[in-house]
Short mmCIF file of C-alpha atoms in Angstrom, two decimals:
data_model
loop_
_atom_site.label_atom_id
_atom_site.label_comp_id
_atom_site.label_asym_id
_atom_site.label_seq_id
_atom_site.Cartn_x
_atom_site.Cartn_y
_atom_site.Cartn_z
CA MET A 1 -20.16 -10.08 15.88
CA ASN A 2 -17.22 -10.11 13.49
CA SER A 3 -16.42 -7.48 10.89
CA THR A 4 -18.37 -9.19 8.13
CA ASP A 5 -21.64 -9.13 10.07
CA LEU A 6 -23.29 -5.71 9.89
CA PRO A 7 -26.37 -5.49 12.09
CA ARG A 8 -29.91 -5.92 10.89
CA LEU A 9 -31.46 -2.52 11.60
CA THR A 10 -35.24 -2.43 11.58
CA VAL A 11 -36.45 0.70 9.79
CA ARG A 12 -40.12 1.55 10.09
CA SER A 13 -40.27 5.24 9.21
CA PRO A 14 -38.32 8.03 7.49
CA ALA A 15 -37.02 9.09 10.91
CA ASP A 16 -35.69 5.57 11.49
CA LEU A 17 -33.95 5.60 8.11
CA ILE A 18 -32.39 8.99 8.81
CA ALA A 19 -31.18 7.63 12.16
CA ALA A 20 -29.70 4.58 10.40
CA VAL A 21 -27.77 6.43 7.69
CA PRO A 22 -24.77 7.42 9.88
CA TYR A 23 -24.29 3.75 10.80
CA LEU A 24 -24.59 2.65 7.17
CA LEU A 25 -21.92 5.18 6.14
CA GLY A 26 -19.78 5.12 9.27
CA PHE A 27 -20.17 8.86 9.95
CA HIS A 28 -22.82 11.58 10.13
CA PRO A 29 -23.23 13.19 6.69
CA ALA A 30 -23.50 16.94 6.13
CA GLU A 31 -23.94 18.92 2.91
CA SER A 32 -24.42 15.56 1.23
CA ILE A 33 -26.57 13.44 -1.01
CA VAL A 34 -27.11 9.86 0.20
CA VAL A 35 -28.63 6.94 -1.68
CA VAL A 36 -29.85 3.92 0.28
CA ALA A 37 -30.46 1.10 -2.18
CA MET A 38 -32.75 -1.86 -1.55
CA SER A 39 -33.23 -5.33 -2.96
CA GLY A 40 -36.71 -6.27 -1.87
CA SER A 41 -36.85 -5.23 1.78
CA ARG A 42 -33.10 -5.52 2.39
CA ILE A 43 -30.62 -2.64 2.28
CA VAL A 44 -27.76 -3.69 0.01
CA PHE A 45 -25.87 -0.47 -0.60
CA ALA A 46 -25.42 3.03 0.77
CA ALA A 47 -23.54 5.74 -1.09
CA ARG A 48 -22.77 9.38 -0.32
CA SER A 49 -21.52 12.30 -2.37
CA ASP A 50 -21.11 15.99 -1.70
CA LEU A 51 -23.86 18.37 -2.75
CA PRO A 52 -22.98 19.51 -6.29
CA GLY A 53 -22.83 23.19 -5.38
CA ASP A 54 -22.37 25.21 -8.57
CA ALA A 55 -21.79 22.09 -10.69
CA ASP A 56 -24.45 20.57 -12.92
CA PRO A 57 -26.62 18.46 -10.56
CA ARG A 58 -27.43 15.97 -13.34
CA GLU A 59 -23.75 15.19 -13.84
CA ALA A 60 -23.23 14.36 -10.16
CA ALA A 61 -26.54 12.49 -10.04
CA GLY A 62 -25.65 10.46 -13.11
CA HIS A 63 -22.48 9.14 -11.50
CA ILE A 64 -24.02 8.09 -8.19
CA ALA A 65 -27.07 6.62 -9.98
CA ALA A 66 -24.85 4.55 -12.28
CA VAL A 67 -22.98 3.18 -9.28
CA THR A 68 -26.24 2.37 -7.47
CA ALA A 69 -27.73 0.64 -10.51
CA ARG A 70 -24.86 -1.86 -10.53
CA GLN A 71 -25.63 -3.13 -7.02
CA GLY A 72 -28.46 -5.52 -7.86
CA ALA A 73 -30.98 -3.14 -6.26
CA ASP A 74 -34.54 -2.62 -7.40
CA SER A 75 -35.41 0.50 -5.39
CA ALA A 76 -33.80 3.32 -3.45
CA THR A 77 -34.48 6.15 -1.05
CA VAL A 78 -32.55 9.38 -1.57
CA ILE A 79 -31.74 11.84 1.19
CA GLY A 80 -30.28 15.31 0.92
CA TYR A 81 -28.57 17.00 3.85
CA GLY A 82 -28.44 20.78 3.71
CA PRO A 83 -30.47 23.85 2.73
CA ALA A 84 -33.38 23.48 0.34
CA ALA A 85 -31.80 25.69 -2.33
CA GLN A 86 -28.96 23.19 -2.75
CA VAL A 87 -30.71 19.93 -1.90
CA THR A 88 -33.85 20.29 -4.05
CA PRO A 89 -32.21 20.50 -7.50
CA ALA A 90 -29.76 17.73 -6.57
CA LEU A 91 -32.53 15.39 -5.43
CA ASP A 92 -34.73 16.22 -8.42
CA ALA A 93 -31.89 15.29 -10.77
CA LEU A 94 -31.07 12.14 -8.82
CA ARG A 95 -34.69 10.96 -8.80
CA ASP A 96 -34.86 11.35 -12.57
CA VAL A 97 -31.67 9.45 -13.34
CA LEU A 98 -32.51 6.66 -10.87
CA ALA A 99 -35.87 6.22 -12.55
CA ASP A 100 -34.17 6.19 -15.95
CA ALA A 101 -31.90 3.42 -14.60
CA GLY A 102 -34.95 1.33 -13.69
CA LEU A 103 -34.89 1.87 -9.90
CA ALA A 104 -38.07 2.78 -8.07
CA VAL A 105 -37.58 5.79 -5.81
CA LEU A 106 -39.39 4.92 -2.58
CA ASP A 107 -38.91 8.34 -1.00
CA ALA A 108 -36.90 11.52 -1.37
CA LEU A 109 -36.08 13.31 1.88
CA ARG A 110 -34.40 16.53 2.87
CA VAL A 111 -32.78 16.86 6.30
CA THR A 112 -32.04 20.35 7.61
CA ASP A 113 -31.45 21.55 11.17
CA GLY A 114 -33.11 18.65 12.96
CA ARG A 115 -36.15 18.45 10.67
CA TRP A 116 -36.99 16.35 7.64
CA TRP A 117 -39.23 16.86 4.62
CA SER A 118 -40.48 14.38 2.02
CA TYR A 119 -40.62 15.42 -1.63
CA LEU A 120 -43.03 12.59 -2.43
CA CYS A 121 -45.53 12.83 0.42
CA THR A 122 -48.19 15.54 0.10
CA GLU A 123 -50.29 14.59 3.13
CA PRO A 124 -50.12 17.45 5.66
CA ASP A 125 -51.00 15.10 8.51
CA CYS A 126 -47.72 13.16 8.16
CA CYS A 127 -45.63 15.58 6.09
CA PRO A 128 -46.49 19.14 7.16
CA PRO A 129 -45.03 22.10 5.21
CA GLU A 130 -42.83 23.03 8.17
CA GLY A 131 -41.28 19.56 8.17
CA ASN A 132 -41.07 16.94 10.89
CA ALA A 133 -38.81 17.42 13.86
CA TYR A 134 -36.81 14.32 14.64
CA ASP A 135 -34.57 13.18 17.43
CA PRO A 136 -32.37 10.18 16.58
CA ARG A 137 -32.38 9.25 20.26
CA ALA A 138 -36.11 8.58 19.99
CA SER A 139 -35.45 5.82 17.46
CA SER A 140 -34.40 2.31 18.42
CA VAL A 141 -32.00 2.18 15.47
CA PRO A 142 -28.94 3.88 17.07
CA ALA A 143 -29.21 1.73 20.18
CA ALA A 144 -29.43 -1.44 18.05
CA ALA A 145 -26.47 -0.34 15.95
CA VAL A 146 -24.31 0.54 18.95
CA PHE A 147 -25.24 -2.73 20.66
CA ALA A 148 -24.11 -4.55 17.51
CA GLY A 149 -20.77 -2.74 17.66
CA GLN A 150 -21.35 -0.20 14.88
CA VAL A 151 -19.91 3.29 15.15
CA ALA A 152 -21.06 6.54 13.55
CA LEU A 153 -18.30 9.14 13.68
CA PRO A 154 -19.28 12.81 13.98
CA ASP A 155 -18.28 13.65 10.39
CA ARG A 156 -16.07 12.65 7.48
CA ALA A 157 -13.17 14.73 8.80
CA THR A 158 -13.11 12.55 11.91
CA LEU A 159 -12.88 9.50 9.67
CA ALA A 160 -9.98 11.06 7.75
CA ARG A 161 -8.12 11.60 11.00
CA GLN A 162 -8.12 7.81 11.47
CA VAL A 163 -5.60 7.57 8.62
CA ALA A 164 -3.73 10.80 9.36
CA PRO A 165 0.02 10.58 10.06
CA ILE A 166 1.01 10.19 13.67
CA GLY A 167 4.14 12.23 13.00
CA GLU A 168 6.72 10.41 15.09
CA ALA A 169 10.07 12.19 14.88
CA THR A 170 11.86 8.88 15.44
CA MET A 171 10.75 7.40 12.13
CA ARG A 172 13.20 9.31 9.94
CA PRO A 173 16.29 7.80 11.65
CA ALA A 174 14.57 4.38 11.45
CA ILE A 175 14.16 4.77 7.69
CA GLU A 176 17.82 5.69 7.31
CA ARG A 177 18.77 2.53 9.21
CA ALA A 178 16.40 0.50 7.01
CA GLU A 179 18.00 1.92 3.86
CA GLN A 180 21.45 0.96 5.14
CA ARG A 181 20.16 -2.51 5.94
CA LEU A 182 18.72 -2.81 2.43
CA THR A 183 22.02 -1.77 0.86
CA ALA A 184 23.82 -4.44 2.88
CA LEU A 185 21.21 -7.05 1.91
CA LEU A 186 21.65 -6.38 -1.80
CA ALA A 187 25.42 -6.25 -1.52
CA GLY A 188 25.42 -9.68 0.13
CA ALA A 189 23.14 -11.33 -2.44
CA PRO A 190 24.86 -14.03 -4.56
CA ALA A 191 25.71 -13.26 -8.17
CA SER A 192 23.08 -15.76 -9.31
CA ASP A 193 20.36 -13.66 -7.62
CA LEU A 194 19.69 -11.10 -10.36
CA LEU A 195 19.32 -7.65 -8.82
CA GLY A 196 18.86 -9.30 -5.44
CA ARG A 197 15.23 -10.08 -6.17
CA ARG A 198 15.23 -13.39 -4.31
CA ALA A 199 16.94 -11.86 -1.29
CA LEU A 200 14.42 -9.00 -1.26
CA ARG A 201 11.45 -11.35 -1.38
CA VAL A 202 12.83 -13.63 1.34
CA ALA A 203 13.52 -10.64 3.59
CA GLY A 204 10.11 -9.13 2.82
CA VAL A 205 8.18 -12.31 3.57
CA ALA A 206 10.06 -12.73 6.84
CA ALA A 207 9.47 -9.09 7.85
CA TYR A 208 5.78 -9.31 6.99
CA ARG A 209 5.25 -12.54 8.91
CA ALA A 210 7.09 -11.27 11.98
CA ALA A 211 5.17 -7.98 11.98
CA ARG A 212 1.79 -9.68 11.60
CA ARG A 213 2.62 -12.15 14.36
CA ARG A 214 3.64 -9.40 16.78
CA HIS A 215 0.61 -7.31 15.86
CA ARG A 216 -1.73 -10.27 16.46
CA ASP A 217 -0.11 -10.73 19.87
CA GLY A 218 -0.98 -7.14 20.75
CA GLU A 219 2.60 -5.89 20.64
CA ARG A 220 3.43 -2.49 19.21
CA LEU A 221 5.84 -2.66 16.29
CA THR A 222 9.11 -0.83 16.77
CA ASP A 223 10.07 2.05 14.49
CA ASP A 224 12.72 -0.16 12.89
CA GLU A 225 10.17 -2.89 12.15
CA VAL A 226 7.76 -0.40 10.57
CA ALA A 227 10.48 1.29 8.50
CA TRP A 228 12.00 -2.01 7.33
CA LEU A 229 8.69 -3.56 6.29
CA CYS A 230 7.45 -0.39 4.57
CA LEU A 231 10.72 -0.10 2.65
CA LEU A 232 10.51 -3.74 1.54
CA LEU A 233 6.88 -3.24 0.49
CA THR A 234 8.07 -0.83 -2.21
CA HIS A 235 9.17 -3.98 -4.07
CA LEU A 236 6.17 -5.48 -5.87
CA PRO A 237 6.81 -9.17 -5.06
CA VAL A 238 6.80 -8.29 -1.35
CA ARG A 239 3.73 -6.06 -1.74
CA ASP A 240 1.90 -8.79 -3.64
CA HIS A 241 2.77 -11.40 -0.99
CA ALA A 242 1.14 -9.15 1.61
CA TRP A 243 -1.78 -8.39 -0.72
CA GLU A 244 -2.56 -12.08 -1.21
CA ARG A 245 -2.85 -12.42 2.56
CA THR A 246 -5.01 -9.37 3.15
CA ASP A 247 -8.78 -9.69 3.39
CA GLY A 248 -11.55 -7.84 5.20
CA ARG A 249 -10.66 -8.99 8.70
CA VAL A 250 -10.53 -6.58 11.63
CA GLU A 251 -6.87 -7.42 12.15
CA ASP A 252 -6.08 -6.56 8.51
CA VAL A 253 -7.68 -3.13 8.79
CA ALA A 254 -5.95 -2.45 12.11
CA PHE A 255 -2.54 -3.63 10.88
CA TRP A 256 -2.44 -1.58 7.69
CA SER A 257 -3.93 1.44 9.49
CA GLU A 258 -1.03 1.40 11.93
CA LEU A 259 1.56 1.13 9.17
CA LEU A 260 -0.04 3.88 7.11
CA ARG A 261 -0.18 6.27 10.04
CA ARG A 262 3.38 5.63 11.16
CA ALA A 263 5.11 5.47 7.77
CA GLU A 264 6.87 8.47 6.28
CA PRO A 265 5.14 9.98 3.20
CA GLU A 266 7.48 8.37 0.66
CA LEU A 267 6.59 4.90 2.01
CA ILE A 268 2.80 5.12 2.47
CA ALA A 269 1.74 3.88 -0.98
CA ALA A 270 1.65 0.13 -0.27
CA PRO A 271 0.30 0.29 3.33
CA GLY A 272 -2.36 2.80 2.29
CA ALA A 273 -3.49 0.84 -0.76
CA LEU A 274 -3.58 -2.39 1.25
CA LEU A 275 -5.62 -0.65 3.95
CA ALA A 276 -8.05 0.50 1.25
CA PHE A 277 -8.30 -3.08 -0.04
CA ALA A 278 -8.94 -4.48 3.45
CA ALA A 279 -11.50 -1.78 4.26
CA TRP A 280 -13.28 -2.29 0.92
CA ARG A 281 -13.43 -6.05 1.54
CA ASP A 282 -14.98 -5.28 4.93
CA GLY A 283 -17.64 -3.00 3.43
CA GLN A 284 -15.99 0.14 4.83
CA GLY A 285 -16.01 2.12 1.61
CA ALA A 286 -15.65 5.47 3.36
CA LEU A 287 -12.50 4.35 5.19
CA ALA A 288 -11.09 2.98 1.94
CA ALA A 289 -11.80 6.30 0.25
CA VAL A 290 -9.98 8.45 2.82
CA ALA A 291 -7.00 6.06 2.79
CA LEU A 292 -6.79 6.33 -1.00
CA GLU A 293 -7.06 10.12 -0.87
CA ARG A 294 -4.00 10.23 1.33
CA VAL A 295 -2.03 7.80 -0.84
CA LEU A 296 -2.88 9.44 -4.15
CA ALA A 297 -2.02 12.90 -2.83
CA GLU A 298 1.56 11.66 -2.33
CA HIS A 299 1.74 8.95 -5.03
CA PRO A 300 -0.72 9.86 -7.81
CA ASP A 301 0.53 7.13 -10.15
CA TYR A 302 0.60 4.19 -7.71
CA SER A 303 -1.14 1.42 -9.65
CA LEU A 304 -2.80 -0.48 -6.79
CA ALA A 305 -4.22 2.74 -5.36
CA LEU A 306 -5.55 3.71 -8.78
CA LEU A 307 -7.09 0.26 -9.16
CA MET A 308 -8.81 0.49 -5.78
CA ASP A 309 -9.98 4.03 -6.53
CA ASP A 310 -11.54 2.79 -9.77
CA LEU A 311 -13.29 -0.08 -7.96
CA LEU A 312 -14.77 2.33 -5.42
CA ARG A 313 -15.86 4.88 -8.00
CA ARG A 314 -17.59 2.18 -10.07
CA GLY A 315 -19.22 0.70 -6.97
CA VAL A 316 -17.87 -2.79 -7.56
CA PRO A 317 -19.07 -4.98 -4.65
CA PRO A 318 -16.39 -6.97 -2.78
CA SER A 319 -18.28 -10.21 -3.44
CA ARG A 320 -17.63 -9.75 -7.16
CA LEU A 321 -13.96 -10.46 -6.52
CA ASP A 322 -14.07 -13.14 -3.83
CA GLY A 323 -10.72 -14.88 -3.78
CA TRP A 324 -8.93 -12.10 -5.68
CA PRO A 325 -5.99 -11.51 -5.94
CA ILE A 326 -5.22 -15.12 -4.87
CA ASP A 327 -6.91 -16.62 -7.93
CA GLY A 328 -6.66 -13.55 -10.14
CA SER A 329 -4.15 -12.27 -12.62
CA ALA A 330 -2.49 -9.74 -10.35
CA THR A 331 0.18 -12.09 -9.09
CA GLY A 332 -0.33 -15.30 -11.02
CA SER A 333 -0.63 -17.20 -7.74
CA LYS A 334 -3.00 -20.18 -7.61
CA ARG A 335 -3.47 -20.97 -3.95
CA GLY A 336 -7.22 -21.50 -4.17
CA LYS A 337 -10.12 -19.27 -3.32
CA ARG A 338 -10.86 -17.73 0.02
CA ARG A 339 -13.98 -18.85 1.77
CA PRO A 340 -17.14 -17.05 0.57
CA ARG A 341 -18.07 -13.94 2.50
CA ARG A 342 -21.55 -13.27 3.81
CA ARG A 343 -23.45 -10.68 1.88
CA GLN A 344 -23.61 -7.34 3.66
CA PRO A 345 -24.76 -3.80 2.96
CA ARG A 346 -22.00 -2.04 1.07
CA ARG A 347 -20.89 1.48 1.90
CA ARG A 348 -19.39 3.92 -0.50
CA ASP A 349 -18.24 7.48 -0.13
CA GLN A 350 -16.51 9.95 -2.40
#
């Protein structure tokens, strides 16, 4: 199974759906509201947000409902994780705004301490007042998901650690060497090369190609290779060259993850934004979100990160932009469209 083929998980009961949610999101939710959107009998979208806490539940519900309504879904199941005092008003608000958006709410569930309750079922035989105990191990869903190569991390913090800095002390000297190399490159550019732009792009393309080739061969990039490429990626023509060649492939996600984790904070903007793009293209909205959080904390005005953050917040599906930025306006390049991607359930997290 490649990264564009999420497994078909057969869901026959609320317990099965609860068991499936961590694999739809990529991690086990807690203190959360989750929407699982359907088109017919097919799951097309899963989104998560924090419980609103003291905030107006209708405001939070309105945002996640608006995102869900744009996914081509006709129905949804909503699930709240946490104590009843926090989950109930959040789910009530979400059910109302989903209905106002024209989506049928198939069920509304609360999950607390290994038990689940339905807000729509009043039959004591199947939905007793004390709730239903559930054990995900009793469902066939986790086994099917694991067999298909899907992973459900323990929580969102574990996911965030996948983009956390490695903190190699040797990177700072490597950056200093890269800066000296860049100074020499610009000094050696011919007078006809205004501001050394051509020399920068040639060097950037060469560095990107060499790094991708070594990464595909399973070789670990040296500190100097990481520092040099990340420094060159601060120049937009180099960044856009890499962007045009980034899609939702496993190797794209792995490559940009490594660069983001190893780069020093001042150089993480391009690798982090490109990781977010690759993860979003692969349907890994939660991974894209944590990558963007890290980038925007250091570089709040970085345009590509802001663009990706807007796409995630509006729930734009990757299929809407097949071929972009190759055939889009971002770079003006016209190399032709990428091959169409198979439709898959989309995951979003905020």
